[in-house]
Short mmCIF file of C-alpha atoms and ligand atoms in Angstrom, two decimals:
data_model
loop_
_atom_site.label_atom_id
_atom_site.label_comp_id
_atom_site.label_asym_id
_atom_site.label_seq_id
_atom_site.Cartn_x
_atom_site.Cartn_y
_atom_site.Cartn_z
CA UNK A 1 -15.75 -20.74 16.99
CA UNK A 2 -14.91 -17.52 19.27
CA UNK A 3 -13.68 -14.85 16.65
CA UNK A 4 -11.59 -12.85 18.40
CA UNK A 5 -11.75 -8.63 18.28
CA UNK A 6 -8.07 -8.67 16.25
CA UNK A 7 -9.70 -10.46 13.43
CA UNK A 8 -12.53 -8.23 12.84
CA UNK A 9 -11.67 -5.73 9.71
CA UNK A 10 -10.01 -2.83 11.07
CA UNK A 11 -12.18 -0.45 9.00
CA UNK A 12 -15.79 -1.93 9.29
CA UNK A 13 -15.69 -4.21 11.49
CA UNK A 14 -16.72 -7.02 10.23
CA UNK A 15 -15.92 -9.92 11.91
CA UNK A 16 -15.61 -12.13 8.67
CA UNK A 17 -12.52 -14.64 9.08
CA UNK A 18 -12.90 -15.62 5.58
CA UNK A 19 -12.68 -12.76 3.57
CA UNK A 20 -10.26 -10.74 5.64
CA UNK A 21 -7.10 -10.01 4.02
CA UNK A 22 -3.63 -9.16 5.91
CA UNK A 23 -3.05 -6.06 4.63
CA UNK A 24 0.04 -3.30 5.16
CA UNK A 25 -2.46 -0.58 5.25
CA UNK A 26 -1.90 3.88 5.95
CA UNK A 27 1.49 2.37 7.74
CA UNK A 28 0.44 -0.24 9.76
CA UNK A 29 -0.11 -4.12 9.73
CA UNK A 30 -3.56 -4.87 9.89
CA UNK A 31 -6.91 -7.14 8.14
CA UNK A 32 -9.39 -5.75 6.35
CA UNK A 33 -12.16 -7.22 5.15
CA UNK A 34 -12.90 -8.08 0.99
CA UNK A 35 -15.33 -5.10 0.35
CA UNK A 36 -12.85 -3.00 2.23
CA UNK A 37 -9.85 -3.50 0.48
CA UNK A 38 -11.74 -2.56 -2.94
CA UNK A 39 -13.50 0.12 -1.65
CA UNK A 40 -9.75 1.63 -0.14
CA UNK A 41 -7.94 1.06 -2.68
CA UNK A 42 -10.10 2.61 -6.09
CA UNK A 43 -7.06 3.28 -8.02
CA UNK A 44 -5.80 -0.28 -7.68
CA UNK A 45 -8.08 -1.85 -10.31
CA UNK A 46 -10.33 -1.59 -12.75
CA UNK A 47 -14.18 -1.45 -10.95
CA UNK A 48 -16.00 -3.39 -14.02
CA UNK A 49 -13.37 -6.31 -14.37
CA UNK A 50 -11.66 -6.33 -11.63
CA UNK A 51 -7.98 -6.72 -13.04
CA UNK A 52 -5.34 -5.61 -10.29
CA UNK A 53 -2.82 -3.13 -11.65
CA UNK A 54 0.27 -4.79 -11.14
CA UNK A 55 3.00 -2.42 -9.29
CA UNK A 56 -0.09 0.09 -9.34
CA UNK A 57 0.73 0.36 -13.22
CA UNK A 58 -2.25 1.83 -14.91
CA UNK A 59 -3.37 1.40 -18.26
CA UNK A 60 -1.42 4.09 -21.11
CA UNK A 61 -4.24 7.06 -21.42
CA UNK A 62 -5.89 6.09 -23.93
CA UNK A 63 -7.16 2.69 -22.57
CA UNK A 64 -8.56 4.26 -19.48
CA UNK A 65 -10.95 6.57 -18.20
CA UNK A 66 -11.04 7.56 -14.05
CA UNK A 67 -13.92 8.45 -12.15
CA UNK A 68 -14.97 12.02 -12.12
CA UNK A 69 -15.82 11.56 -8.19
CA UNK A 70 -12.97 9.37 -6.72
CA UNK A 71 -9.41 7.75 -7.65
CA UNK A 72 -11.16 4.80 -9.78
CA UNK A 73 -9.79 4.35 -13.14
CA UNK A 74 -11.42 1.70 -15.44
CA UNK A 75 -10.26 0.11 -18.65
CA UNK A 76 -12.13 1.95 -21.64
CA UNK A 77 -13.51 -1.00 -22.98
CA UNK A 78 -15.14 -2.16 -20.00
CA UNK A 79 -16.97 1.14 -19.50
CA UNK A 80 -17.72 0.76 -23.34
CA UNK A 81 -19.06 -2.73 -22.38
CA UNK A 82 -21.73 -1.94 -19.37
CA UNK A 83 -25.05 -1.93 -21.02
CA UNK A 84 -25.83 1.07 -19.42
CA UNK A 85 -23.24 3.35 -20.33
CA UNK A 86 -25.30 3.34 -24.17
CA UNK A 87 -26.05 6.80 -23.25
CA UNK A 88 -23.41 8.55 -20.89
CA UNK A 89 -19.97 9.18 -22.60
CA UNK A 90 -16.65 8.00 -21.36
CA UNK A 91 -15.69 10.98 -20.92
CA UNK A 92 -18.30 11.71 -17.88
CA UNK A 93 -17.27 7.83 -16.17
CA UNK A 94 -18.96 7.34 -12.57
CA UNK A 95 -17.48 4.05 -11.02
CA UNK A 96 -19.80 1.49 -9.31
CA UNK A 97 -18.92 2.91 -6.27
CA UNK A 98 -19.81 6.44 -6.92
CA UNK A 99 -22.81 6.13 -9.03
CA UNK A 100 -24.93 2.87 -7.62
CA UNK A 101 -26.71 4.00 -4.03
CA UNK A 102 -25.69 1.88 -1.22
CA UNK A 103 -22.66 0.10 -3.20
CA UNK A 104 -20.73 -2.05 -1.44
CA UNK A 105 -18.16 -4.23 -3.27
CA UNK A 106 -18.09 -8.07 -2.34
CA UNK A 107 -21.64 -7.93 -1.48
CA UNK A 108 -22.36 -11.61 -0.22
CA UNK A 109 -25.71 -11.19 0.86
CA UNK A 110 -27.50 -9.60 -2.06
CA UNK A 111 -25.65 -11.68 -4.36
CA UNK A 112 -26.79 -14.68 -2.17
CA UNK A 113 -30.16 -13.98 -2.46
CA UNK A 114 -30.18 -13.55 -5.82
CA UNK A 115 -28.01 -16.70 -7.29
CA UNK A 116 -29.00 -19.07 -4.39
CA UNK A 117 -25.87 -19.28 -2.11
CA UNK A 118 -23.63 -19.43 -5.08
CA UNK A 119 -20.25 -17.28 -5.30
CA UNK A 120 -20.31 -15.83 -8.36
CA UNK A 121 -17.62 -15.41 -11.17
CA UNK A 122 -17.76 -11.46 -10.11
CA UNK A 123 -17.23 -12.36 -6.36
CA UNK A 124 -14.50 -14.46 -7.14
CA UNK A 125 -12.83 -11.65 -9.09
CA UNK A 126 -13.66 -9.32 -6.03
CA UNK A 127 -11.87 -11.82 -3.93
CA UNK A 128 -8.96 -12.96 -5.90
CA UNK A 129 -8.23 -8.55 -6.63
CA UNK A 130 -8.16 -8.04 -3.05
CA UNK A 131 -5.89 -10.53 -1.85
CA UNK A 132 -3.45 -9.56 -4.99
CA UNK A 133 -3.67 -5.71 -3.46
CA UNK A 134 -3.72 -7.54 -0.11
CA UNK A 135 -0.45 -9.19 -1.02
CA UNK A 136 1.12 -6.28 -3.45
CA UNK A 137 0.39 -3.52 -0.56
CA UNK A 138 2.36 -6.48 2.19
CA UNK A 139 5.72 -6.83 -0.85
CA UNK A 140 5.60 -3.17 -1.10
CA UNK A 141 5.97 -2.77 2.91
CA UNK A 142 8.54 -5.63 3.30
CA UNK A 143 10.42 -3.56 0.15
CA UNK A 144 10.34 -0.46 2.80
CA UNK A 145 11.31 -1.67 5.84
CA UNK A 146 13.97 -3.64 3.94
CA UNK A 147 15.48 -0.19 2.86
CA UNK A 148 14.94 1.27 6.02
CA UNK A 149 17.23 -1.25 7.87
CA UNK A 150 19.38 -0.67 5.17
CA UNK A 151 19.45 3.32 5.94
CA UNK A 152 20.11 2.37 9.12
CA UNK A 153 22.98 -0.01 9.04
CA UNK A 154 24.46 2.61 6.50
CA UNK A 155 24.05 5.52 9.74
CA UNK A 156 25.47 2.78 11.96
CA UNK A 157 28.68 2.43 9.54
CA UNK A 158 28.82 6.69 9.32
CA UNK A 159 28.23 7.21 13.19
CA UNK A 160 30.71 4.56 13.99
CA UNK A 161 33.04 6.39 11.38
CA UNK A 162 32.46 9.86 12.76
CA UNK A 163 33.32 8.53 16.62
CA UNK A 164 36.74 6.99 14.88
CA UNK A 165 37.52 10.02 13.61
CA UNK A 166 36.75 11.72 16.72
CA UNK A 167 38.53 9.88 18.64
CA UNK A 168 41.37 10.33 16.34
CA UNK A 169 41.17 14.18 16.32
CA UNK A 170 41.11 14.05 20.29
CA UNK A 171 44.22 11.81 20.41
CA UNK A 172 46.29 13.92 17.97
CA UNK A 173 45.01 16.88 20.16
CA UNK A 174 46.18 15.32 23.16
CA UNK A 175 49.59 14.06 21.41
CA UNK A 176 49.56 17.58 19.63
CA UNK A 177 49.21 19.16 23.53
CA UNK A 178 51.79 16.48 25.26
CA UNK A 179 54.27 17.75 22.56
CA UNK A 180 53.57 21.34 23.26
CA UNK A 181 54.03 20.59 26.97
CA UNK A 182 57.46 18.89 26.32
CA UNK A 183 58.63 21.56 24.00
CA UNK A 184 57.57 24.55 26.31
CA UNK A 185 59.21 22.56 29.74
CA UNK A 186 62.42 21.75 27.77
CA UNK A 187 62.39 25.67 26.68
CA UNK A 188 62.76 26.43 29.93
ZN1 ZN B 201 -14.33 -4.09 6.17
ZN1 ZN B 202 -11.56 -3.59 -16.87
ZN1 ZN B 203 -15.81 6.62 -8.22
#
């Protein structure tokens, strides 16, 4: 199978065709990879159980907590529920992302080695969040350019109002003129 250079992730590179996500991303069309979706889009969903904030909704304040580093906000219960966060408060929250070395969400390979080849239930969430962000990020662009051909019919309507209306001031002005003409010849 040749894989192409248009379906390599536009961020890493990565030349996965199975995990790359069509994605309206800083204005433009485009794929990016799983881990890069995630890892672009912190604020999106929760880093621990990896529940997409619909319509980038986040949970009320008290049911979250965001990462003191980067736009990651997690639900408060899954921070409460990571058996290392024992010790460090809520209150001082480092995502995955910011606090593991060498983090990389949707990270095939390690988890390979480690549960044989298997995708695991916390890949699967990685997957299934991206392609909802994937997919809300691709609504929310279709939503924009849906308004901005509205915007622009609506300028077509005004412009093709104003010419009307110019046309109609230069034909009174040229009726207004005519008359003016008449009157000052018939003076004479
Ligand atoms: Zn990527
Ligand atoms: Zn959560
Ligand atoms: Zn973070």
């Amino acid at each position: 199978m040749v894989i192409t250079k248009n379906r390599d992730c536009r961020v890493c590179g990565s030349p996965d065709p199975i995990t790359l996500h069509n994605i309206w991303y800083r204005g433009m069309y485009g794929q990016l990879c799983t881990a890069c979706v995630l890892a672009h889009h912190a604020a999106s969903f929760c880093p621990i159980c990896f529940d997409v904030y619909e319509e980038t909704k986040l949970p009320p304040p008290h049911l979250r907590v965001m990462c003191l580093r980067c736009p990651a906000v997690a639900h408060i219960s899954c921070v409460y529920s990571l058996p290392s966060s024992s010790s460090s408060s809520s209150t001082r929250f480092h995502c995955p992302q910011c606090s593991i070395p060498n983090f990389t969400f949707f990270n095939l390979v390690g988890s390979a080695v480690q549960n044989g080849n298997v995708i695991t239930e916390d890949l699967a969430k990685q997957l299934v969040a991206s392609a909802k962000i994937a997919s809300m990020s691709l609504h929310k662009a279709a939503a924009i350019a849906r308004e901005n051909a509205e915007k622009r019919a609506k300028e077509a309507v005004m412009a093709r109002k104003k010419a009307i209306e110019a046309l109609d001031k230069v034909s009174f002005l040229i009726l207004k003129e005519a008359e003016e003409d008449s009157r000052s010849s018939s003076n004479l």
